[in-house]
XYZ file of C-alpha atoms in Angstrom:
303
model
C 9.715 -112.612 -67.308
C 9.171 -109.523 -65.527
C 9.435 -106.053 -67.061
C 12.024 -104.118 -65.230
C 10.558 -100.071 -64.297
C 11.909 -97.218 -66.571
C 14.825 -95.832 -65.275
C 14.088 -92.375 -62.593
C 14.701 -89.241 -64.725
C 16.922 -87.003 -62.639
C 14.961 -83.598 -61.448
C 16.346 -80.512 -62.305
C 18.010 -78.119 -59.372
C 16.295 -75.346 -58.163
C 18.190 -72.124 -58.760
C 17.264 -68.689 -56.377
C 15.720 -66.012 -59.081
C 17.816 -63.025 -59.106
C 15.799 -60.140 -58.618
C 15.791 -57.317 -62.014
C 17.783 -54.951 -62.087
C 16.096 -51.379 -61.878
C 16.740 -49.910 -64.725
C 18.248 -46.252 -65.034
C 15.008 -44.175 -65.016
C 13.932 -46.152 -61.583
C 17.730 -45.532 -59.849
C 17.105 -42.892 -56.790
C 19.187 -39.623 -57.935
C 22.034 -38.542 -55.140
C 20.923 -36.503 -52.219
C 21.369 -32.655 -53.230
C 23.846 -30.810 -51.174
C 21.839 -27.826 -49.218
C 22.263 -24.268 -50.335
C 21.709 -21.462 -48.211
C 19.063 -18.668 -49.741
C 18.823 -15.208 -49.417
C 16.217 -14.144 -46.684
C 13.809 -11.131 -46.817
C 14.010 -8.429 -44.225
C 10.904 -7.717 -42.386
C 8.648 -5.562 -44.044
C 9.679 -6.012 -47.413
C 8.677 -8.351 -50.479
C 10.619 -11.704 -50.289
C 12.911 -11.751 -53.319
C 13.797 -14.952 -55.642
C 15.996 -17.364 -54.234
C 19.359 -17.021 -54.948
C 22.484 -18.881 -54.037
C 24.835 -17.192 -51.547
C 28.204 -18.621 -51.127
C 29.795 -19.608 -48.099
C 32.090 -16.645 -48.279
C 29.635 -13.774 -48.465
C 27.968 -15.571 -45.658
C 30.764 -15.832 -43.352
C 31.673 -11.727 -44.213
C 27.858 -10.975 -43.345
C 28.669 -12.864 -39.707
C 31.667 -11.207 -39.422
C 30.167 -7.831 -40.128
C 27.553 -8.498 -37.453
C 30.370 -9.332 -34.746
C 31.889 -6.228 -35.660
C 31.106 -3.393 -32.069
C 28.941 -1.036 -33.321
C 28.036 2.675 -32.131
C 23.829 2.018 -32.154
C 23.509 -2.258 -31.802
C 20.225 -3.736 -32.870
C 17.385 -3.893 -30.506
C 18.013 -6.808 -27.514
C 14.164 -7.155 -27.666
C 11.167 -6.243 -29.515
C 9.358 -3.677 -27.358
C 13.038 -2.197 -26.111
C 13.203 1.363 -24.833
C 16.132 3.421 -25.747
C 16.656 6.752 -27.181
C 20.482 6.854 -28.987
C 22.007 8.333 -31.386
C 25.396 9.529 -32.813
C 27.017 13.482 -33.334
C 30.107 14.564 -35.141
C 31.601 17.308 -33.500
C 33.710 19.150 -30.759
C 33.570 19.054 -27.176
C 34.305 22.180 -24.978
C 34.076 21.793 -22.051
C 32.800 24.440 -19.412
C 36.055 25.170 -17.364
C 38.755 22.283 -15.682
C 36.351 22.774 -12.802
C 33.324 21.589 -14.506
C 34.647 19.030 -17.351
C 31.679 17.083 -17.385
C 29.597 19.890 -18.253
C 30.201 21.950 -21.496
C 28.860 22.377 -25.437
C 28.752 20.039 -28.497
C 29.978 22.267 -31.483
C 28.682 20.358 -34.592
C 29.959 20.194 -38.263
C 27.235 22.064 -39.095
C 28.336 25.060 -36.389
C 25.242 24.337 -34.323
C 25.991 24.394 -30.106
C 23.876 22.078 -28.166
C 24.637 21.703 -24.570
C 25.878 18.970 -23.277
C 27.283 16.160 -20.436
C 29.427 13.481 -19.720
C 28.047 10.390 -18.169
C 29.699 7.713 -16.577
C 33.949 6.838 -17.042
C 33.584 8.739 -20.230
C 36.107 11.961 -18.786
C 38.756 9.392 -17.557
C 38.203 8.069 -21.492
C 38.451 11.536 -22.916
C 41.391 12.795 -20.796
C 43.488 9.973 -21.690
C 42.887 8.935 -25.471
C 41.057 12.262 -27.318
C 42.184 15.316 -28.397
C 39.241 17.509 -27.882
C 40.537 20.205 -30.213
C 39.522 17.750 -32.996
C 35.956 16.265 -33.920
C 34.948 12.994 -33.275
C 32.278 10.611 -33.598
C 29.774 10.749 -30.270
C 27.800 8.110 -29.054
C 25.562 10.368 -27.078
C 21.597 10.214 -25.218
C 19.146 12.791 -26.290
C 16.789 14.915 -24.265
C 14.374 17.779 -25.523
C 13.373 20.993 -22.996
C 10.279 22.806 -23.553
C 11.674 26.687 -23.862
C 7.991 27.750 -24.645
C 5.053 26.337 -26.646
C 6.508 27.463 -30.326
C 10.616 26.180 -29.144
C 12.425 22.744 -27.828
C 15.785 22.919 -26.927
C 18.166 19.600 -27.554
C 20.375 18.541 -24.502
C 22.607 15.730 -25.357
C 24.435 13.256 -22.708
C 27.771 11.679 -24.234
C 28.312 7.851 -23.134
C 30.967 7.141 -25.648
C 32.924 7.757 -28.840
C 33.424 5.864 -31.967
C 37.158 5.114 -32.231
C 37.578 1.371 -32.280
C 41.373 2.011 -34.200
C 42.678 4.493 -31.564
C 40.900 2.942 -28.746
C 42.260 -0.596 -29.152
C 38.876 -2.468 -29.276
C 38.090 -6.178 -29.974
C 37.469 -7.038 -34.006
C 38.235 -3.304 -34.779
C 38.622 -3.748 -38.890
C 37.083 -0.459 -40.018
C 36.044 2.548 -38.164
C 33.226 2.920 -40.296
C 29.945 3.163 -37.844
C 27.015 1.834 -40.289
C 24.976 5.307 -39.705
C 25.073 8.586 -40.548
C 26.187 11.548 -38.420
C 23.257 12.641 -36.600
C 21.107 9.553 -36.864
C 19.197 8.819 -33.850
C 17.123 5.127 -32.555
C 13.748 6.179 -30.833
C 12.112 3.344 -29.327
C 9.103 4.059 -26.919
C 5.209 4.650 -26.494
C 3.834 7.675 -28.334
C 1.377 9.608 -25.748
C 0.771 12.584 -28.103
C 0.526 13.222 -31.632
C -0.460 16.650 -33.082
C -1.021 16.701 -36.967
C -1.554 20.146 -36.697
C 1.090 21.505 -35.269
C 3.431 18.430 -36.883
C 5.009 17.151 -33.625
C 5.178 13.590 -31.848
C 5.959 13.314 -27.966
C 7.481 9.959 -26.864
C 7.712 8.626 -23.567
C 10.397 6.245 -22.988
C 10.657 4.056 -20.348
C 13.962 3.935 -17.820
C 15.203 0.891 -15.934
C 15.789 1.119 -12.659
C 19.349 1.516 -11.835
C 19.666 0.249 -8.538
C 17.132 -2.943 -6.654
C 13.812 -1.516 -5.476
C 13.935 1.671 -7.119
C 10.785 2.630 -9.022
C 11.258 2.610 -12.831
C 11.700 6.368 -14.280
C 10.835 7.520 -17.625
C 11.093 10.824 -19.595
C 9.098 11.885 -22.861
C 11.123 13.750 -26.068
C 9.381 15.847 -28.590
C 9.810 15.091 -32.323
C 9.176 16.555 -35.396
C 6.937 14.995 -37.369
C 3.757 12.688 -37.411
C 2.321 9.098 -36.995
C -0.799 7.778 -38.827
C -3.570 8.299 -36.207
C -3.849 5.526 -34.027
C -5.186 4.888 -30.229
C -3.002 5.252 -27.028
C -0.841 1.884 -26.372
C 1.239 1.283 -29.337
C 4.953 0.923 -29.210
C 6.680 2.540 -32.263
C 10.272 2.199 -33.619
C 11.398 5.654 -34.926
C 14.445 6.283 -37.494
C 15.205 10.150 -36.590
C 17.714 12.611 -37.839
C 18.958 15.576 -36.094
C 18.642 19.286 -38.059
C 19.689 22.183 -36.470
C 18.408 21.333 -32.956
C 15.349 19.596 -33.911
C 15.078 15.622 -34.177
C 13.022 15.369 -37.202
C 11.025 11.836 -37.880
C 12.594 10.087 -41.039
C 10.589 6.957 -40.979
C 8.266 5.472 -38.026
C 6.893 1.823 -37.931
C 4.487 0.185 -35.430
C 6.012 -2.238 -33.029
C 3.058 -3.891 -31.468
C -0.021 -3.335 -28.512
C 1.618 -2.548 -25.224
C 0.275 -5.016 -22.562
C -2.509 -3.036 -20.479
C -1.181 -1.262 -16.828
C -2.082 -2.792 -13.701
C -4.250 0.137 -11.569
C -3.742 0.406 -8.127
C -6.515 -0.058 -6.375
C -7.129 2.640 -3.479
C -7.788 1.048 -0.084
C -11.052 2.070 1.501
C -10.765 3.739 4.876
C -12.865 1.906 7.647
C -15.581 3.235 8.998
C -15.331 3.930 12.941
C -18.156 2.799 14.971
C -19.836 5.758 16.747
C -18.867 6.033 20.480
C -21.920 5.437 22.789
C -23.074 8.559 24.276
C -22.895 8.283 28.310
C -26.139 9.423 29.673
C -25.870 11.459 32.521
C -27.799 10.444 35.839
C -30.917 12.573 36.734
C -31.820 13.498 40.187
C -34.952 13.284 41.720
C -37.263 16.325 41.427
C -34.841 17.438 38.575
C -36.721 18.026 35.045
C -34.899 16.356 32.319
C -35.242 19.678 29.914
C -34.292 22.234 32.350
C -30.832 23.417 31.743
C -28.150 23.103 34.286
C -28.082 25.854 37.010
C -24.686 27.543 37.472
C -22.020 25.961 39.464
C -21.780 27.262 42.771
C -18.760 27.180 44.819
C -19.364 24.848 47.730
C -19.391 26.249 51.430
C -16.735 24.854 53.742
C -18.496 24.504 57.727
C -15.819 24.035 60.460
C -16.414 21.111 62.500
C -16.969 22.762 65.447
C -19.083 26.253 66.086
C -17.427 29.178 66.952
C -17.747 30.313 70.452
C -19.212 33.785 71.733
């Protein structure tokens, strides 16, 4: 007889291994939501970070959208001498409107124009028998050596309430009466005699007009430096003076293109004609005095 095989043991399925699960020190932790951190101001040390809310944030934009009397700079090296006076206008005679005297708070008179639309302005919307806030240019005059005499030039007031302007929430201007923005190349700086002239560069107002510029005298000093820097003056006025609160260094103003003078040309020497020598005639001997020639009729006169 034949021995029959042992019976085929079944094989066991295969199951997939399930991978571990990571336990709760391996999870990834949720993504943070951002925060917005205070930001240092140029110049100054930068402070801890702190967390500013959303609604201080959007009161700092607002703030910023708000008109102001003296914006920030446009650019970094920008020219522009501006400031702002309390006071009264008086004006010269109906005449000569545009022309008259600022009387300050402080009863100082400094004379004074309007530029621009600002009469049709003034006429219309001001009382001039009160003060107001001036947005106003400033020039200095040379009297003498020892005295400068301020000459303002109003381009606007600071009324946003009465004068109906866009995001006009409160009139207040962010500066101080008499706070001036001097912006421009220093050219002289006496230590001495404690007085800083700037020159401040014009843009042209109309096409191919040559750019102008006109220099104003501060009180005050700089730190010695070379010719070529652009500064960034915070000035207040006293009396008639503009007196130098703080000054900072902008940067190197790029070197000036020299024009260079075109050489006349030389013009070649003209040959000398040489005159024709007669026969007989000696070339040193000078030339005998003219004589007037004698005229001979054709024909002899008969006896």
């Amino acid at each position: 007889m034949t021995a029959e095989p042992p019976p085929k043991r079944p094989r066991a399925k295969k199951t997939p291994a399930t991978p571990p699960k990571p336990s709760s020190e391996l999870a990834t932790p949720p993504k943070p939501r951002p925060e917005i951190l205070g930001v240092a101001a140029a110049g100054s040390s930068a402070p801890k970070p702190s967390v500013v809310s959303e609604e201080s944030v959007s009161q700092q934009a607002e703030v910023l959208s708000r008109p102001q009397p003296i914006p920030p700079p446009s650019e970094r090296m920008q020219y522009r001498a501006i400031g702002v006076v309390r006071g009264r206008y008086v004006p010269a005679s109906e005449a000569e409107f545009n022309r008259g005297v600022m009387i300050t708070e402080d009863g100082v008179e400094i004379e004074t124009v309007l530029l621009g639309q600002v009469m049709n302005l003034i006429k219309k919307y001001l009382d001039l028998n009160e003060p107001h806030l001036w947005v106003v240019y400033p020039r200095t005059r040379e009297v003498n050596k020892e005295e400068v005499k301020l000459h303002l030039q109003i381009v606007g007031v600071w009324e946003p309430e009465r004068l109906q302007q866009a995001n006009a929430i409160a009139a207040d201007p962010g500066v101080n009466d008499g706070y001036f923005s001097v912006r421009g190349e220093v050219i002289f700086n006496s230590q001495e005699k404690n007085f800083v002239v700037v020159k401040i560069q014009q843009l042209p107002r109309r096409r191919g007009e040559k750019p102008k510029a006109f220099k104003l005298k501060l009180v005050g000093t700089v730190p010695m430096k070379s010719p070529g820097y652009f500064w960034d003056f915070q000035v207040q006025r006293q009396g008639t003076s503009l007196v130098v609160q703080e000054a900072t260094t902008v940067g190197i103003l790029p070197p000036r293109k020299i024009k260079k003078r075109k050489k006349a040309k030389a013009r070649p020497a003209r040959p000398q004609r040489r005159q024709s020598q007669r026969p007989g005639s000696s070339p040193t001997s000078p030339r005998s005095a003219s004589v007037p020639p004698v005229r001979r009729s054709p024909n002899p006169p008969s006896n």
